[in-house]
Amino acid sequence: MTRLRGGRSSVWARVLLILLVLLLLAALGAFLYVRNLSAPAGGAAYTLEVKPGDTLGAVARELQDNTIVKSADALRFVMRQNGTAGSLKEGLYDLDGTLSVQGVADKLAGPARIPVVNVTVPEGKRIRDIPAIFKKAGFDGAAILSALKDPSLSKYAASTQKNLEGFVFPATYEFRPKETPRRIVETMVSRMNDEFTPERVAQAKSLDLSVRDWVVLASMVQAEAANDLEMPIVAGVFLNRIKDGIALGSDPTVAYGLGKDLPELDRSAGDFTKDTPYSTYTRMGLPAGPINNPGQSALQSVLNANRKLADGRDALYFLHAAGGKIYVNHTYAEHLRDNERYR
């Protein structure tokens, strides 16, 4: 009887050992399975875009489908364990299949790369030119034009203006791909407003120029000057002519009033004698409004104009000659002389 009890004990011991081994094998299998799911999936580089409303489940499945992780469930589990399941932010995440699930989870818990589109609005462009620039960059050009036709977006534009001509700052901007047209235009207007500091406005006032007058004159300088170095000279001539009551006689204002580009002007067709609110040949003083969107150099040149010749006389005429040189004179006779010599 004693031997029987011993035999039974031996059987139970063997059963328990077998069960223990099976449990250990199951645990090892589970461990290896989980480790395999957590290992790099081996996929190529992939940029994940998280959009508003995207869930962790949808994102995890997208990453599994693109072989960034082996298991969407494993990624969700790790992020829940890390307390980062709710950390997804709108934007772009640069990932690849060499990352472990933990590595992917860490990336998704970090900052997103915000997608932007760079758009450059060159100095001197008219409002009518700007929509095409944005259309080329992937935006809705027609909607941009519609926003540009709202002068109320700038407190400095006249309510009688048909658009925001003169009050959109030319620069390179970074916009979100789905930025609204109105917000885009507001950004450019706000950037122009940055130029109108109290000190600069006071400088303009000392020249008897309102902010709008300042912008109008700067737009003329922008159109007339061949480069930034010429701008203070051209601005000085215009300021002196305003002071002395001489017509400004600026060809670009004529072109703008006729809806033409400068090379399209035709003297033989009477373009320079046609009266428009913008013609500075048929009307005295500044044109009815800005004729383009001037840049910082043009704006500054008005406030820091070079109004004197070397001999101390007022500069009243300028001439662009062949080779890009500018000649500046005090009298019309001198101006005609240089026309004969250099043009």
GROMACS .gro file of C-alpha atoms in nm:
model
  343
    1MET     CA    1   0.000   0.000   0.000
    2THR     CA    2   0.285   0.235   0.072
    3ARG     CA    3   0.436   0.170  -0.266
    4LEU     CA    4   0.099   0.253  -0.432
    5ARG     CA    5   0.078   0.587  -0.259
    6GLY     CA    6   0.432   0.660  -0.365
    7GLY     CA    7   0.348   0.565  -0.720
    8ARG     CA    8   0.051   0.797  -0.724
    9SER     CA    9   0.262   1.084  -0.594
   10SER     CA   10   0.516   1.021  -0.864
   11VAL     CA   11   0.245   1.036  -1.130
   12TRP     CA   12   0.110   1.363  -0.999
   13ALA     CA   13   0.457   1.508  -0.987
   14ARG     CA   14   0.515   1.415  -1.348
   15VAL     CA   15   0.177   1.565  -1.444
   16LEU     CA   16   0.257   1.887  -1.263
   17LEU     CA   17   0.599   1.903  -1.429
   18ILE     CA   18   0.443   1.855  -1.769
   19LEU     CA   19   0.185   2.125  -1.698
   20LEU     CA   20   0.460   2.359  -1.578
   21VAL     CA   21   0.662   2.297  -1.891
   22LEU     CA   22   0.356   2.356  -2.108
   23LEU     CA   23   0.283   2.682  -1.925
   24LEU     CA   24   0.642   2.791  -1.968
   25LEU     CA   25   0.630   2.704  -2.335
   26ALA     CA   26   0.302   2.894  -2.374
   27ALA     CA   27   0.448   3.193  -2.194
   28LEU     CA   28   0.760   3.177  -2.408
   29GLY     CA   29   0.546   3.151  -2.719
   30ALA     CA   30   0.336   3.446  -2.613
   31PHE     CA   31   0.650   3.644  -2.535
   32LEU     CA   32   0.804   3.563  -2.870
   33TYR     CA   33   0.476   3.644  -3.045
   34VAL     CA   34   0.445   3.983  -2.874
   35ARG     CA   35   0.812   4.058  -2.935
   36ASN     CA   36   0.765   3.975  -3.301
   37LEU     CA   37   0.464   4.206  -3.327
   38SER     CA   38   0.664   4.480  -3.157
   39ALA     CA   39   0.964   4.443  -3.387
   40PRO     CA   40   1.025   4.671  -3.690
   41ALA     CA   41   0.791   4.586  -3.976
   42GLY     CA   42   1.052   4.665  -4.241
   43GLY     CA   43   0.845   4.900  -4.456
   44ALA     CA   44   0.982   5.193  -4.655
   45ALA     CA   45   0.978   5.555  -4.539
   46TYR     CA   46   0.622   5.680  -4.503
   47THR     CA   47   0.475   6.019  -4.417
   48LEU     CA   48   0.160   5.988  -4.213
   49GLU     CA   49  -0.084   6.276  -4.234
   50VAL     CA   50  -0.313   6.310  -3.936
   51LYS     CA   51  -0.624   6.506  -4.024
   52PRO     CA   52  -0.887   6.654  -3.793
   53GLY     CA   53  -1.111   6.376  -3.665
   54ASP     CA   54  -0.865   6.092  -3.730
   55THR     CA   55  -0.871   5.824  -3.458
   56LEU     CA   56  -0.582   5.621  -3.319
   57GLY     CA   57  -0.748   5.306  -3.452
   58ALA     CA   58  -0.765   5.441  -3.807
   59VAL     CA   59  -0.407   5.569  -3.790
   60ALA     CA   60  -0.280   5.236  -3.653
   61ARG     CA   61  -0.451   5.044  -3.934
   62GLU     CA   62  -0.302   5.280  -4.194
   63LEU     CA   63   0.045   5.219  -4.051
   64GLN     CA   64  -0.012   4.842  -4.053
   65ASP     CA   65  -0.130   4.858  -4.416
   66ASN     CA   66   0.190   5.045  -4.508
   67THR     CA   67   0.419   4.804  -4.316
   68ILE     CA   68   0.529   5.061  -4.060
   69VAL     CA   69   0.401   4.838  -3.778
   70LYS     CA   70   0.319   4.468  -3.789
   71SER     CA   71   0.008   4.501  -3.577
   72ALA     CA   72  -0.231   4.792  -3.538
   73ASP     CA   73  -0.351   4.637  -3.211
   74ALA     CA   74   0.004   4.627  -3.076
   75LEU     CA   75   0.052   4.997  -3.149
   76ARG     CA   76  -0.276   5.089  -2.985
   77PHE     CA   77  -0.186   4.875  -2.680
   78VAL     CA   78   0.157   5.038  -2.640
   79MET     CA   79   0.017   5.389  -2.671
   80ARG     CA   80  -0.255   5.315  -2.418
   81GLN     CA   81   0.005   5.172  -2.181
   82ASN     CA   82   0.222   5.481  -2.231
   83GLY     CA   83  -0.073   5.713  -2.170
   84THR     CA   84  -0.024   5.873  -2.514
   85ALA     CA   85  -0.327   5.729  -2.695
   86GLY     CA   86  -0.482   6.075  -2.697
   87SER     CA   87  -0.166   6.257  -2.807
   88LEU     CA   88  -0.220   6.253  -3.182
   89LYS     CA   89  -0.198   6.603  -3.329
   90GLU     CA   90  -0.295   6.727  -3.672
   91GLY     CA   91   0.000   6.737  -3.910
   92LEU     CA   92   0.265   6.515  -4.066
   93TYR     CA   93   0.472   6.239  -3.905
   94ASP     CA   94   0.779   6.103  -4.086
   95LEU     CA   95   0.805   5.729  -4.012
   96ASP     CA   96   0.967   5.417  -4.153
   97GLY     CA   97   0.964   5.043  -4.101
   98THR     CA   98   1.295   5.035  -3.913
   99LEU     CA   99   1.121   5.162  -3.599
  100SER     CA  100   0.987   4.933  -3.331
  101VAL     CA  101   0.628   4.971  -3.217
  102GLN     CA  102   0.760   5.166  -2.919
  103GLY     CA  103   0.960   5.388  -3.153
  104VAL     CA  104   0.652   5.455  -3.367
  105ALA     CA  105   0.448   5.527  -3.053
  106ASP     CA  106   0.711   5.775  -2.934
  107LYS     CA  107   0.706   5.951  -3.272
  108LEU     CA  108   0.329   5.980  -3.268
  109ALA     CA  109   0.338   6.120  -2.917
  110GLY     CA  110   0.579   6.393  -3.027
  111PRO     CA  111   0.517   6.712  -3.226
  112ALA     CA  112   0.372   6.690  -3.575
  113ARG     CA  113   0.533   6.855  -3.874
  114ILE     CA  114   0.293   7.118  -4.001
  115PRO     CA  115   0.260   7.113  -4.382
  116VAL     CA  116   0.308   7.452  -4.544
  117VAL     CA  117   0.316   7.595  -4.894
  118ASN     CA  118   0.562   7.875  -4.971
  119VAL     CA  119   0.414   8.152  -5.185
  120THR     CA  120   0.619   8.449  -5.306
  121VAL     CA  121   0.442   8.771  -5.404
  122PRO     CA  122   0.704   8.987  -5.581
  123GLU     CA  123   0.732   9.359  -5.519
  124GLY     CA  124   0.536   9.578  -5.755
  125LYS     CA  125   0.275   9.322  -5.854
  126ARG     CA  126  -0.078   9.447  -5.908
  127ILE     CA  127  -0.379   9.294  -5.739
  128ARG     CA  128  -0.482   9.141  -6.071
  129ASP     CA  129  -0.150   8.952  -6.085
  130ILE     CA  130  -0.171   8.791  -5.742
  131PRO     CA  131  -0.447   8.526  -5.788
  132ALA     CA  132  -0.245   8.350  -6.059
  133ILE     CA  133   0.052   8.325  -5.821
  134PHE     CA  134  -0.163   8.150  -5.561
  135LYS     CA  135  -0.334   7.931  -5.818
  136LYS     CA  136   0.006   7.803  -5.930
  137ALA     CA  137   0.080   7.719  -5.565
  138GLY     CA  138  -0.237   7.510  -5.544
  139PHE     CA  139  -0.485   7.757  -5.397
  140ASP     CA  140  -0.819   7.876  -5.534
  141GLY     CA  141  -0.720   8.179  -5.741
  142ALA     CA  142  -1.078   8.296  -5.794
  143ALA     CA  143  -1.148   8.289  -5.420
  144ILE     CA  144  -0.824   8.476  -5.351
  145LEU     CA  145  -0.930   8.744  -5.603
  146SER     CA  146  -1.267   8.775  -5.434
  147ALA     CA  147  -1.100   8.842  -5.098
  148LEU     CA  148  -0.858   9.088  -5.258
  149LYS     CA  149  -1.157   9.289  -5.380
  150ASP     CA  150  -1.259   9.371  -5.023
  151PRO     CA  151  -1.090   9.702  -4.927
  152SER     CA  152  -1.248   9.685  -4.581
  153LEU     CA  153  -0.979   9.432  -4.486
  154SER     CA  154  -0.733   9.721  -4.456
  155LYS     CA  155  -0.807  10.018  -4.236
  156TYR     CA  156  -0.578  10.228  -4.454
  157ALA     CA  157  -0.741  10.155  -4.791
  158ALA     CA  158  -1.006  10.397  -4.909
  159SER     CA  159  -1.361  10.264  -4.906
  160THR     CA  160  -1.392  10.388  -5.265
  161GLN     CA  161  -1.118  10.151  -5.380
  162LYS     CA  162  -1.228   9.856  -5.589
  163ASN     CA  163  -0.974   9.631  -5.419
  164LEU     CA  164  -0.678   9.622  -5.180
  165GLU     CA  165  -0.428   9.761  -5.431
  166GLY     CA  166  -0.126   9.895  -5.244
  167PHE     CA  167  -0.209   9.736  -4.911
  168VAL     CA  168  -0.093   9.378  -4.968
  169PHE     CA  169   0.270   9.333  -4.867
  170PRO     CA  170   0.496   9.160  -5.120
  171ALA     CA  171   0.696   8.885  -4.949
  172THR     CA  172   0.739   8.509  -4.922
  173TYR     CA  173   0.472   8.353  -4.705
  174GLU     CA  174   0.414   8.011  -4.554
  175PHE     CA  175   0.051   7.904  -4.565
  176ARG     CA  176  -0.123   7.583  -4.468
  177PRO     CA  177  -0.238   7.398  -4.782
  178LYS     CA  178  -0.604   7.440  -4.684
  179GLU     CA  179  -0.579   7.794  -4.549
  180THR     CA  180  -0.887   7.999  -4.633
  181PRO     CA  181  -0.855   8.269  -4.902
  182ARG     CA  182  -0.976   8.536  -4.662
  183ARG     CA  183  -0.718   8.439  -4.402
  184ILE     CA  184  -0.445   8.442  -4.668
  185VAL     CA  185  -0.534   8.796  -4.771
  186GLU     CA  186  -0.570   8.910  -4.410
  187THR     CA  187  -0.217   8.781  -4.342
  188MET     CA  188  -0.071   8.983  -4.631
  189VAL     CA  189  -0.263   9.293  -4.527
  190SER     CA  190  -0.150   9.252  -4.166
  191ARG     CA  191   0.210   9.226  -4.283
  192MET     CA  192   0.171   9.553  -4.474
  193ASN     CA  193   0.024   9.715  -4.163
  194ASP     CA  194   0.345   9.623  -3.979
  195GLU     CA  195   0.523   9.878  -4.199
  196PHE     CA  196   0.305  10.159  -4.068
  197THR     CA  197   0.476  10.212  -3.734
  198PRO     CA  198   0.397  10.530  -3.540
  199GLU     CA  199   0.746  10.666  -3.615
  200ARG     CA  200   0.710  10.610  -3.990
  201VAL     CA  201   0.357  10.748  -3.997
  202ALA     CA  202   0.493  11.061  -3.823
  203GLN     CA  203   0.767  11.086  -4.087
  204ALA     CA  204   0.507  11.065  -4.363
  205LYS     CA  205   0.296  11.330  -4.191
  206SER     CA  206   0.597  11.561  -4.181
  207LEU     CA  207   0.598  11.533  -4.563
  208ASP     CA  208   0.224  11.620  -4.571
  209LEU     CA  209   0.143  11.263  -4.666
  210SER     CA  210  -0.127  11.047  -4.514
  211VAL     CA  211  -0.055  10.675  -4.490
  212ARG     CA  212  -0.254  10.622  -4.809
  213ASP     CA  213  -0.066  10.903  -4.988
  214TRP     CA  214   0.260  10.750  -4.873
  215VAL     CA  215   0.162  10.412  -5.020
  216VAL     CA  216   0.046  10.574  -5.347
  217LEU     CA  217   0.378  10.751  -5.388
  218ALA     CA  218   0.573  10.439  -5.291
  219SER     CA  219   0.388  10.241  -5.558
  220MET     CA  220   0.497  10.498  -5.818
  221VAL     CA  221   0.856  10.474  -5.700
  222GLN     CA  222   0.831  10.094  -5.713
  223ALA     CA  223   0.717  10.112  -6.076
  224GLU     CA  224   0.965  10.378  -6.189
  225ALA     CA  225   1.293  10.283  -6.019
  226ALA     CA  226   1.519  10.030  -6.189
  227ASN     CA  227   1.661   9.913  -5.854
  228ASP     CA  228   1.658   9.987  -5.481
  229LEU     CA  229   1.944  10.238  -5.507
  230GLU     CA  230   1.742  10.456  -5.743
  231MET     CA  231   1.434  10.462  -5.524
  232PRO     CA  232   1.530  10.752  -5.293
  233ILE     CA  233   1.625  10.958  -5.603
  234VAL     CA  234   1.294  10.893  -5.778
  235ALA     CA  235   1.104  10.958  -5.455
  236GLY     CA  236   1.288  11.288  -5.411
  237VAL     CA  237   1.194  11.405  -5.761
  238PHE     CA  238   0.828  11.325  -5.704
  239LEU     CA  239   0.819  11.495  -5.362
  240ASN     CA  240   0.981  11.807  -5.506
  241ARG     CA  241   0.738  11.818  -5.798
  242ILE     CA  242   0.442  11.790  -5.559
  243LYS     CA  243   0.587  12.076  -5.352
  244ASP     CA  244   0.640  12.295  -5.658
  245GLY     CA  245   0.303  12.215  -5.816
  246ILE     CA  246   0.451  12.037  -6.120
  247ALA     CA  247   0.264  11.745  -6.278
  248LEU     CA  248   0.428  11.418  -6.180
  249GLY     CA  249   0.427  11.283  -6.536
  250SER     CA  250   0.473  10.917  -6.446
  251ASP     CA  251   0.418  10.670  -6.731
  252PRO     CA  252   0.322  10.376  -6.504
  253THR     CA  253   0.026  10.573  -6.367
  254VAL     CA  254  -0.101  10.623  -6.722
  255ALA     CA  255  -0.069  10.251  -6.793
  256TYR     CA  256  -0.255  10.160  -6.474
  257GLY     CA  257  -0.539  10.400  -6.550
  258LEU     CA  258  -0.581  10.249  -6.895
  259GLY     CA  259  -0.560   9.891  -6.767
  260LYS     CA  260  -0.240   9.831  -6.963
  261ASP     CA  261   0.108   9.710  -6.884
  262LEU     CA  262   0.382   9.968  -6.931
  263PRO     CA  263   0.518   9.829  -7.262
  264GLU     CA  264   0.168   9.850  -7.410
  265LEU     CA  265   0.147  10.230  -7.387
  266ASP     CA  266   0.111  10.393  -7.728
  267ARG     CA  267   0.185  10.764  -7.750
  268SER     CA  268   0.064  10.782  -8.111
  269ALA     CA  269  -0.273  10.642  -8.000
  270GLY     CA  270  -0.312  10.927  -7.752
  271ASP     CA  271  -0.259  10.723  -7.438
  272PHE     CA  272  -0.079  11.010  -7.265
  273THR     CA  273  -0.357  11.260  -7.334
  274LYS     CA  274  -0.643  11.034  -7.225
  275ASP     CA  275  -0.774  11.152  -6.893
  276THR     CA  276  -0.822  10.896  -6.615
  277PRO     CA  277  -0.816  10.939  -6.236
  278TYR     CA  278  -0.470  10.781  -6.245
  279SER     CA  279  -0.307  10.988  -6.517
  280THR     CA  280  -0.035  11.212  -6.376
  281TYR     CA  281  -0.004  11.384  -6.714
  282THR     CA  282  -0.360  11.516  -6.735
  283ARG     CA  283  -0.406  11.570  -6.360
  284MET     CA  284  -0.200  11.735  -6.090
  285GLY     CA  285  -0.085  11.561  -5.774
  286LEU     CA  286  -0.096  11.197  -5.686
  287PRO     CA  287  -0.305  10.948  -5.883
  288ALA     CA  288  -0.637  10.827  -5.744
  289GLY     CA  289  -0.477  10.534  -5.566
  290PRO     CA  290  -0.181  10.297  -5.554
  291ILE     CA  291  -0.081  10.144  -5.887
  292ASN     CA  292   0.079   9.828  -5.743
  293ASN     CA  293   0.183   9.678  -5.413
  294PRO     CA  294   0.513   9.839  -5.310
  295GLY     CA  295   0.778   9.667  -5.104
  296GLN     CA  296   0.968   9.785  -4.801
  297SER     CA  297   1.246   9.955  -4.999
  298ALA     CA  298   0.998  10.167  -5.192
  299LEU     CA  299   0.808  10.262  -4.877
  300GLN     CA  300   1.129  10.357  -4.697
  301SER     CA  301   1.259  10.554  -4.994
  302VAL     CA  302   0.971  10.800  -4.968
  303LEU     CA  303   1.056  10.868  -4.604
  304ASN     CA  304   1.428  10.894  -4.677
  305ALA     CA  305   1.420  11.058  -5.017
  306ASN     CA  306   1.723  11.218  -5.184
  307ARG     CA  307   1.577  11.554  -5.290
  308LYS     CA  308   1.891  11.752  -5.375
  309LEU     CA  309   2.144  11.755  -5.656
  310ALA     CA  310   2.513  11.773  -5.581
  311ASP     CA  311   2.499  12.151  -5.626
  312GLY     CA  312   2.219  12.188  -5.371
  313ARG     CA  313   1.934  12.249  -5.616
  314ASP     CA  314   1.610  12.054  -5.600
  315ALA     CA  315   1.592  11.740  -5.813
  316LEU     CA  316   1.291  11.779  -6.046
  317TYR     CA  317   1.354  11.550  -6.345
  318PHE     CA  318   1.504  11.206  -6.392
  319LEU     CA  319   1.593  11.004  -6.698
  320HIS     CA  320   1.677  10.636  -6.737
  321ALA     CA  321   1.944  10.609  -7.004
  322ALA     CA  322   2.089  10.316  -7.191
  323GLY     CA  323   2.308  10.104  -6.967
  324GLY     CA  324   2.083  10.153  -6.667
  325LYS     CA  325   2.220  10.487  -6.548
  326ILE     CA  326   1.984  10.750  -6.409
  327TYR     CA  327   2.033  11.122  -6.482
  328VAL     CA  328   1.873  11.378  -6.254
  329ASN     CA  329   1.824  11.748  -6.329
  330HIS     CA  330   1.676  12.066  -6.188
  331THR     CA  331   1.550  12.233  -6.507
  332TYR     CA  332   1.350  12.103  -6.801
  333ALA     CA  333   1.617  12.237  -7.038
  334GLU     CA  334   1.879  12.021  -6.866
  335HIS     CA  335   1.642  11.725  -6.884
  336LEU     CA  336   1.594  11.773  -7.260
  337ARG     CA  337   1.969  11.802  -7.304
  338ASP     CA  338   2.029  11.468  -7.132
  339ASN     CA  339   1.750  11.313  -7.335
  340GLU     CA  340   1.937  11.409  -7.649
  341ARG     CA  341   2.268  11.285  -7.512
  342TYR     CA  342   2.179  10.957  -7.348
  343ARG     CA  343   1.847  10.824  -7.462
   0.00000   0.00000   0.00000
